PDB file of N, CA and C in Angstrom:
ATOM      1  N   GLN A 237       0.812  -1.186   0.000  1.00  0.00           N
ATOM      2  CA  GLN A 237       0.000   0.000   0.000  1.00  0.00           C
ATOM      3  C   GLN A 237       0.862   1.259   0.000  1.00  0.00           C
ATOM      4  N   ILE A 238       1.995   1.181   0.642  1.00  0.00           N
ATOM      5  CA  ILE A 238       2.881   2.349   0.667  1.00  0.00           C
ATOM      6  C   ILE A 238       3.379   2.656  -0.736  1.00  0.00           C
ATOM      7  N   ASP A 239       3.784   1.611  -1.465  1.00  0.00           N
ATOM      8  CA  ASP A 239       4.256   1.824  -2.831  1.00  0.00           C
ATOM      9  C   ASP A 239       3.159   2.408  -3.717  1.00  0.00           C
ATOM     10  N   GLU A 240       1.918   1.952  -3.536  1.00  0.00           N
ATOM     11  CA  GLU A 240       0.807   2.488  -4.327  1.00  0.00           C
ATOM     12  C   GLU A 240       0.607   3.974  -4.020  1.00  0.00           C
ATOM     13  N   TYR A 241       0.722   4.334  -2.754  1.00  0.00           N
ATOM     14  CA  TYR A 241       0.600   5.737  -2.373  1.00  0.00           C
ATOM     15  C   TYR A 241       1.729   6.558  -2.992  1.00  0.00           C
ATOM     16  N   LEU A 242       2.958   6.059  -2.878  1.00  0.00           N
ATOM     17  CA  LEU A 242       4.093   6.776  -3.456  1.00  0.00           C
ATOM     18  C   LEU A 242       3.926   6.942  -4.964  1.00  0.00           C
ATOM     19  N   LYS A 243       3.448   5.895  -5.621  1.00  0.00           N
ATOM     20  CA  LYS A 243       3.228   5.951  -7.064  1.00  0.00           C
ATOM     21  C   LYS A 243       2.188   7.017  -7.405  1.00  0.00           C
ATOM     22  N   SER A 244       1.117   7.092  -6.616  1.00  0.00           N
ATOM     23  CA  SER A 244       0.074   8.097  -6.869  1.00  0.00           C
ATOM     24  C   SER A 244       0.592   9.516  -6.651  1.00  0.00           C
ATOM     25  N   MET A 245       1.621   9.650  -5.821  1.00  0.00           N
ATOM     26  CA  MET A 245       2.225  10.963  -5.566  1.00  0.00           C
ATOM     27  C   MET A 245       3.406  11.230  -6.500  1.00  0.00           C
ATOM     28  N   LYS A 246       3.553  10.358  -7.511  1.00  0.00           N
ATOM     29  CA  LYS A 246       4.635  10.468  -8.496  1.00  0.00           C
ATOM     30  C   LYS A 246       6.020  10.368  -7.849  1.00  0.00           C
ATOM     31  N   GLN A 247       6.095   9.551  -6.790  1.00  0.00           N
ATOM     32  CA  GLN A 247       7.347   9.284  -6.101  1.00  0.00           C
ATOM     33  C   GLN A 247       7.815   7.874  -6.451  1.00  0.00           C
ATOM     34  N   GLU A 248       9.081   7.611  -6.208  1.00  0.00           N
ATOM     35  CA  GLU A 248       9.646   6.296  -6.497  1.00  0.00           C
ATOM     36  C   GLU A 248       9.148   5.255  -5.486  1.00  0.00           C
ATOM     37  N   GLU A 249       8.751   4.086  -6.003  1.00  0.00           N
ATOM     38  CA  GLU A 249       8.333   2.986  -5.132  1.00  0.00           C
ATOM     39  C   GLU A 249       9.566   2.433  -4.425  1.00  0.00           C
ATOM     40  N   ILE A 250       9.462   2.147  -3.130  1.00  0.00           N
ATOM     41  CA  ILE A 250      10.644   1.687  -2.396  1.00  0.00           C
ATOM     42  C   ILE A 250      10.623   0.188  -2.106  1.00  0.00           C
ATOM     43  N   PHE A 251       9.474  -0.372  -1.783  1.00  0.00           N
ATOM     44  CA  PHE A 251       9.428  -1.791  -1.436  1.00  0.00           C
ATOM     45  C   PHE A 251       9.553  -2.681  -2.664  1.00  0.00           C
ATOM     46  N   ARG A 252       8.815  -2.365  -3.708  1.00  0.00           N
ATOM     47  CA  ARG A 252       8.845  -3.177  -4.921  1.00  0.00           C
ATOM     48  C   ARG A 252      10.260  -3.250  -5.487  1.00  0.00           C
ATOM     49  N   LYS A 253      10.939  -2.146  -5.481  1.00  0.00           N
ATOM     50  CA  LYS A 253      12.309  -2.086  -6.015  1.00  0.00           C
ATOM     51  C   LYS A 253      13.248  -3.024  -5.256  1.00  0.00           C
ATOM     52  N   GLN A 254      13.063  -3.152  -3.960  1.00  0.00           N
ATOM     53  CA  GLN A 254      13.951  -3.962  -3.128  1.00  0.00           C
ATOM     54  C   GLN A 254      13.506  -5.415  -2.967  1.00  0.00           C
ATOM     55  N   PHE A 255      12.195  -5.671  -2.971  1.00  0.00           N
ATOM     56  CA  PHE A 255      11.700  -6.986  -2.576  1.00  0.00           C
ATOM     57  C   PHE A 255      10.968  -7.772  -3.656  1.00  0.00           C
ATOM     58  N   GLU A 256      10.655  -7.162  -4.784  1.00  0.00           N
ATOM     59  CA  GLU A 256       9.928  -7.889  -5.823  1.00  0.00           C
ATOM     60  C   GLU A 256      10.840  -8.885  -6.526  1.00  0.00           C
ATOM     61  N   GLY A 257      10.303 -10.055  -6.790  1.00  0.00           N
ATOM     62  CA  GLY A 257      11.033 -11.081  -7.523  1.00  0.00           C
ATOM     63  C   GLY A 257      10.191 -11.602  -8.667  1.00  0.00           C
ATOM     64  N   ILE A 258      10.776 -12.490  -9.452  1.00  0.00           N
ATOM     65  CA  ILE A 258      10.057 -13.103 -10.567  1.00  0.00           C
ATOM     66  C   ILE A 258      10.123 -14.614 -10.409  1.00  0.00           C
ATOM     67  N   PHE A 259       8.964 -15.230 -10.376  1.00  0.00           N
ATOM     68  CA  PHE A 259       8.830 -16.679 -10.286  1.00  0.00           C
ATOM     69  C   PHE A 259       8.656 -17.210 -11.702  1.00  0.00           C
ATOM     70  N   CYS A 260       9.474 -18.185 -12.075  1.00  0.00           N
ATOM     71  CA  CYS A 260       9.381 -18.794 -13.400  1.00  0.00           C
ATOM     72  C   CYS A 260       8.807 -20.195 -13.256  1.00  0.00           C
ATOM     73  N   ASN A 261       7.697 -20.434 -13.925  1.00  0.00           N
ATOM     74  CA  ASN A 261       7.050 -21.737 -13.924  1.00  0.00           C
ATOM     75  C   ASN A 261       7.366 -22.388 -15.265  1.00  0.00           C
ATOM     76  N   GLN A 262       7.954 -23.572 -15.239  1.00  0.00           N
ATOM     77  CA  GLN A 262       8.388 -24.231 -16.469  1.00  0.00           C
ATOM     78  C   GLN A 262       7.824 -25.646 -16.525  1.00  0.00           C
ATOM     79  N   MET A 263       7.220 -25.988 -17.670  1.00  0.00           N
ATOM     80  CA  MET A 263       6.722 -27.344 -17.898  1.00  0.00           C
ATOM     81  C   MET A 263       7.361 -27.866 -19.175  1.00  0.00           C
ATOM     82  N   ILE A 264       7.963 -29.048 -19.081  1.00  0.00           N
ATOM     83  CA  ILE A 264       8.654 -29.658 -20.216  1.00  0.00           C
ATOM     84  C   ILE A 264       8.079 -31.053 -20.427  1.00  0.00           C
ATOM     85  N   CYS A 265       7.673 -31.337 -21.643  1.00  0.00           N
ATOM     86  CA  CYS A 265       7.124 -32.647 -21.982  1.00  0.00           C
ATOM     87  C   CYS A 265       8.253 -33.680 -21.973  1.00  0.00           C
ATOM     88  N   THR A 266       8.005 -34.836 -21.338  1.00  0.00           N
ATOM     89  CA  THR A 266       9.046 -35.864 -21.229  1.00  0.00           C
ATOM     90  C   THR A 266       8.755 -37.112 -22.052  1.00  0.00           C
ATOM     91  N   ASN A 267       7.678 -37.102 -22.848  1.00  0.00           N
ATOM     92  CA  ASN A 267       7.328 -38.303 -23.601  1.00  0.00           C
ATOM     93  C   ASN A 267       7.830 -38.270 -25.046  1.00  0.00           C
ATOM     94  N   GLY A 268       8.873 -37.524 -25.309  1.00  0.00           N
ATOM     95  CA  GLY A 268       9.468 -37.487 -26.638  1.00  0.00           C
ATOM     96  C   GLY A 268       9.061 -36.301 -27.487  1.00  0.00           C
ATOM     97  N   CYS A 269       7.984 -35.627 -27.148  1.00  0.00           N
ATOM     98  CA  CYS A 269       7.608 -34.446 -27.934  1.00  0.00           C
ATOM     99  C   CYS A 269       8.432 -33.247 -27.455  1.00  0.00           C
ATOM    100  N   ARG A 270       8.353 -32.175 -28.162  1.00  0.00           N
ATOM    101  CA  ARG A 270       9.166 -31.000 -27.820  1.00  0.00           C
ATOM    102  C   ARG A 270       8.332 -29.864 -27.226  1.00  0.00           C
ATOM    103  N   HIS A 271       7.169 -30.182 -26.696  1.00  0.00           N
ATOM    104  CA  HIS A 271       6.331 -29.141 -26.106  1.00  0.00           C
ATOM    105  C   HIS A 271       6.983 -28.608 -24.832  1.00  0.00           C
ATOM    106  N   ARG A 272       6.862 -27.296 -24.678  1.00  0.00           N
ATOM    107  CA  ARG A 272       7.474 -26.638 -23.530  1.00  0.00           C
ATOM    108  C   ARG A 272       6.645 -25.399 -23.191  1.00  0.00           C
ATOM    109  N   TYR A 273       6.487 -25.151 -21.930  1.00  0.00           N
ATOM    110  CA  TYR A 273       5.772 -23.964 -21.473  1.00  0.00           C
ATOM    111  C   TYR A 273       6.613 -23.269 -20.416  1.00  0.00           C
ATOM    112  N   GLU A 274       6.726 -21.967 -20.539  1.00  0.00           N
ATOM    113  CA  GLU A 274       7.389 -21.161 -19.514  1.00  0.00           C
ATOM    114  C   GLU A 274       6.532 -19.935 -19.253  1.00  0.00           C
ATOM    115  N   GLY A 275       6.332 -19.637 -18.008  1.00  0.00           N
ATOM    116  CA  GLY A 275       5.581 -18.450 -17.633  1.00  0.00           C
ATOM    117  C   GLY A 275       6.269 -17.754 -16.472  1.00  0.00           C
ATOM    118  N   GLU A 276       6.215 -16.441 -16.464  1.00  0.00           N
ATOM    119  CA  GLU A 276       6.814 -15.661 -15.382  1.00  0.00           C
ATOM    120  C   GLU A 276       5.724 -14.914 -14.635  1.00  0.00           C
ATOM    121  N   GLU A 277       5.920 -14.800 -13.339  1.00  0.00           N
ATOM    122  CA  GLU A 277       4.953 -14.135 -12.483  1.00  0.00           C
ATOM    123  C   GLU A 277       5.710 -13.350 -11.411  1.00  0.00           C
ATOM    124  N   LYS A 278       5.366 -12.094 -11.247  1.00  0.00           N
ATOM    125  CA  LYS A 278       6.015 -11.271 -10.223  1.00  0.00           C
ATOM    126  C   LYS A 278       5.456 -11.623  -8.847  1.00  0.00           C
ATOM    127  N   PHE A 279       6.302 -11.509  -7.826  1.00  0.00           N
ATOM    128  CA  PHE A 279       5.859 -11.785  -6.458  1.00  0.00           C
ATOM    129  C   PHE A 279       6.575 -10.865  -5.482  1.00  0.00           C
ATOM    130  N   MET A 280       5.943 -10.701  -4.329  1.00  0.00           N
ATOM    131  CA  MET A 280       6.535  -9.941  -3.228  1.00  0.00           C
ATOM    132  C   MET A 280       6.825 -10.846  -2.035  1.00  0.00           C
ATOM    133  N   ALA A 281       6.267 -12.060  -2.033  1.00  0.00           N
ATOM    134  CA  ALA A 281       6.490 -13.022  -0.949  1.00  0.00           C
ATOM    135  C   ALA A 281       6.347 -14.428  -1.511  1.00  0.00           C
ATOM    136  N   LEU A 282       7.055 -15.377  -0.909  1.00  0.00           N
ATOM    137  CA  LEU A 282       6.966 -16.785  -1.289  1.00  0.00           C
ATOM    138  C   LEU A 282       6.472 -17.592  -0.100  1.00  0.00           C
ATOM    139  N   ASN A 283       5.666 -18.588  -0.369  1.00  0.00           N
ATOM    140  CA  ASN A 283       5.242 -19.528   0.670  1.00  0.00           C
ATOM    141  C   ASN A 283       6.145 -20.747   0.583  1.00  0.00           C
ATOM    142  N   VAL A 284       6.925 -20.985   1.617  1.00  0.00           N
ATOM    143  CA  VAL A 284       7.834 -22.134   1.642  1.00  0.00           C
ATOM    144  C   VAL A 284       7.532 -22.984   2.872  1.00  0.00           C
ATOM    145  N   ALA A 285       7.984 -24.238   2.824  1.00  0.00           N
ATOM    146  CA  ALA A 285       7.771 -25.161   3.943  1.00  0.00           C
ATOM    147  C   ALA A 285       8.504 -24.664   5.186  1.00  0.00           C
ATOM    148  N   VAL A 286       7.845 -24.755   6.330  1.00  0.00           N
ATOM    149  CA  VAL A 286       8.491 -24.342   7.580  1.00  0.00           C
ATOM    150  C   VAL A 286       8.846 -25.535   8.460  1.00  0.00           C
ATOM    151  N   LYS A 287       8.451 -26.728   8.051  1.00  0.00           N
ATOM    152  CA  LYS A 287       8.720 -27.927   8.853  1.00  0.00           C
ATOM    153  C   LYS A 287       9.988 -28.628   8.384  1.00  0.00           C
ATOM    154  N   VAL A 288      10.998 -27.857   8.060  1.00  0.00           N
ATOM    155  CA  VAL A 288      12.293 -28.413   7.651  1.00  0.00           C
ATOM    156  C   VAL A 288      13.378 -27.770   8.504  1.00  0.00           C
ATOM    157  N   ASP A 289      14.610 -28.241   8.337  1.00  0.00           N
ATOM    158  CA  ASP A 289      15.698 -27.804   9.218  1.00  0.00           C
ATOM    159  C   ASP A 289      16.243 -26.409   8.929  1.00  0.00           C
ATOM    160  N   SER A 290      16.113 -25.930   7.674  1.00  0.00           N
ATOM    161  CA  SER A 290      16.729 -24.644   7.356  1.00  0.00           C
ATOM    162  C   SER A 290      15.992 -23.947   6.217  1.00  0.00           C
ATOM    163  N   LEU A 291      16.253 -22.666   6.074  1.00  0.00           N
ATOM    164  CA  LEU A 291      15.683 -21.901   4.969  1.00  0.00           C
ATOM    165  C   LEU A 291      16.194 -22.436   3.637  1.00  0.00           C
ATOM    166  N   ASN A 292      17.479 -22.821   3.588  1.00  0.00           N
ATOM    167  CA  ASN A 292      18.024 -23.384   2.346  1.00  0.00           C
ATOM    168  C   ASN A 292      17.261 -24.632   1.930  1.00  0.00           C
ATOM    169  N   GLU A 293      16.947 -25.502   2.881  1.00  0.00           N
ATOM    170  CA  GLU A 293      16.193 -26.718   2.568  1.00  0.00           C
ATOM    171  C   GLU A 293      14.784 -26.367   2.073  1.00  0.00           C
ATOM    172  N   SER A 294      14.161 -25.372   2.681  1.00  0.00           N
ATOM    173  CA  SER A 294      12.838 -24.922   2.239  1.00  0.00           C
ATOM    174  C   SER A 294      12.885 -24.418   0.806  1.00  0.00           C
ATOM    175  N   LEU A 295      13.888 -23.609   0.501  1.00  0.00           N
ATOM    176  CA  LEU A 295      14.015 -23.073  -0.857  1.00  0.00           C
ATOM    177  C   LEU A 295      14.327 -24.171  -1.862  1.00  0.00           C
ATOM    178  N   ASN A 296      15.144 -25.151  -1.475  1.00  0.00           N
ATOM    179  CA  ASN A 296      15.431 -26.281  -2.363  1.00  0.00           C
ATOM    180  C   ASN A 296      14.163 -27.069  -2.674  1.00  0.00           C
ATOM    181  N   GLN A 297      13.305 -27.261  -1.689  1.00  0.00           N
ATOM    182  CA  GLN A 297      12.036 -27.945  -1.926  1.00  0.00           C
ATOM    183  C   GLN A 297      11.131 -27.125  -2.840  1.00  0.00           C
ATOM    184  N   PHE A 298      11.189 -25.814  -2.700  1.00  0.00           N
ATOM    185  CA  PHE A 298      10.348 -24.927  -3.505  1.00  0.00           C
ATOM    186  C   PHE A 298      10.699 -25.023  -4.988  1.00  0.00           C
ATOM    187  N   VAL A 299      11.979 -25.146  -5.316  1.00  0.00           N
ATOM    188  CA  VAL A 299      12.404 -25.166  -6.722  1.00  0.00           C
ATOM    189  C   VAL A 299      12.587 -26.578  -7.271  1.00  0.00           C
ATOM    190  N   LYS A 300      12.347 -27.579  -6.453  1.00  0.00           N
ATOM    191  CA  LYS A 300      12.502 -28.965  -6.874  1.00  0.00           C
ATOM    192  C   LYS A 300      11.525 -29.292  -7.997  1.00  0.00           C
ATOM    193  N   GLY A 301      12.006 -30.007  -8.998  1.00  0.00           N
ATOM    194  CA  GLY A 301      11.167 -30.412 -10.115  1.00  0.00           C
ATOM    195  C   GLY A 301      10.105 -31.411  -9.694  1.00  0.00           C
ATOM    196  N   GLU A 302       9.045 -31.443 -10.447  1.00  0.00           N
ATOM    197  CA  GLU A 302       7.941 -32.341 -10.147  1.00  0.00           C
ATOM    198  C   GLU A 302       7.487 -32.984 -11.450  1.00  0.00           C
ATOM    199  N   LEU A 303       7.338 -34.295 -11.462  1.00  0.00           N
ATOM    200  CA  LEU A 303       6.897 -35.015 -12.645  1.00  0.00           C
ATOM    201  C   LEU A 303       5.382 -35.154 -12.596  1.00  0.00           C
ATOM    202  N   LEU A 304       4.718 -34.588 -13.601  1.00  0.00           N
ATOM    203  CA  LEU A 304       3.263 -34.661 -13.685  1.00  0.00           C
ATOM    204  C   LEU A 304       2.881 -35.765 -14.655  1.00  0.00           C
ATOM    205  N   ASP A 305       1.823 -36.455 -14.356  1.00  0.00           N
ATOM    206  CA  ASP A 305       1.363 -37.552 -15.201  1.00  0.00           C
ATOM    207  C   ASP A 305       0.024 -37.170 -15.821  1.00  0.00           C
ATOM    208  N   GLY A 306      -0.125 -37.339 -17.124  1.00  0.00           N
ATOM    209  CA  GLY A 306      -1.381 -37.031 -17.793  1.00  0.00           C
ATOM    210  C   GLY A 306      -1.217 -35.944 -18.827  1.00  0.00           C
ATOM    211  N   ASN A 307      -2.321 -35.511 -19.394  1.00  0.00           N
ATOM    212  CA  ASN A 307      -2.318 -34.477 -20.435  1.00  0.00           C
ATOM    213  C   ASN A 307      -2.459 -33.100 -19.809  1.00  0.00           C
ATOM    214  N   LEU A 308      -1.739 -32.148 -20.371  1.00  0.00           N
ATOM    215  CA  LEU A 308      -1.839 -30.766 -19.894  1.00  0.00           C
ATOM    216  C   LEU A 308      -2.759 -29.983 -20.787  1.00  0.00           C
TER     217      LEU A 308
END
């Protein structure tokens, strides 16, 4: 909300500049075809697992690949 206010006052946004990230979602077909999907989404916060030993482990789980079965 602070950044929105600053933007409306024609001032530089401070939080977005420091804390905004880009999440990349990637899907790759593994059955021999060459279909591929990539999408980017901006974020200000990530939801990660808290029932692990460290932040590094949480982040590793967040970016871990996942094999999906079926048609997309």
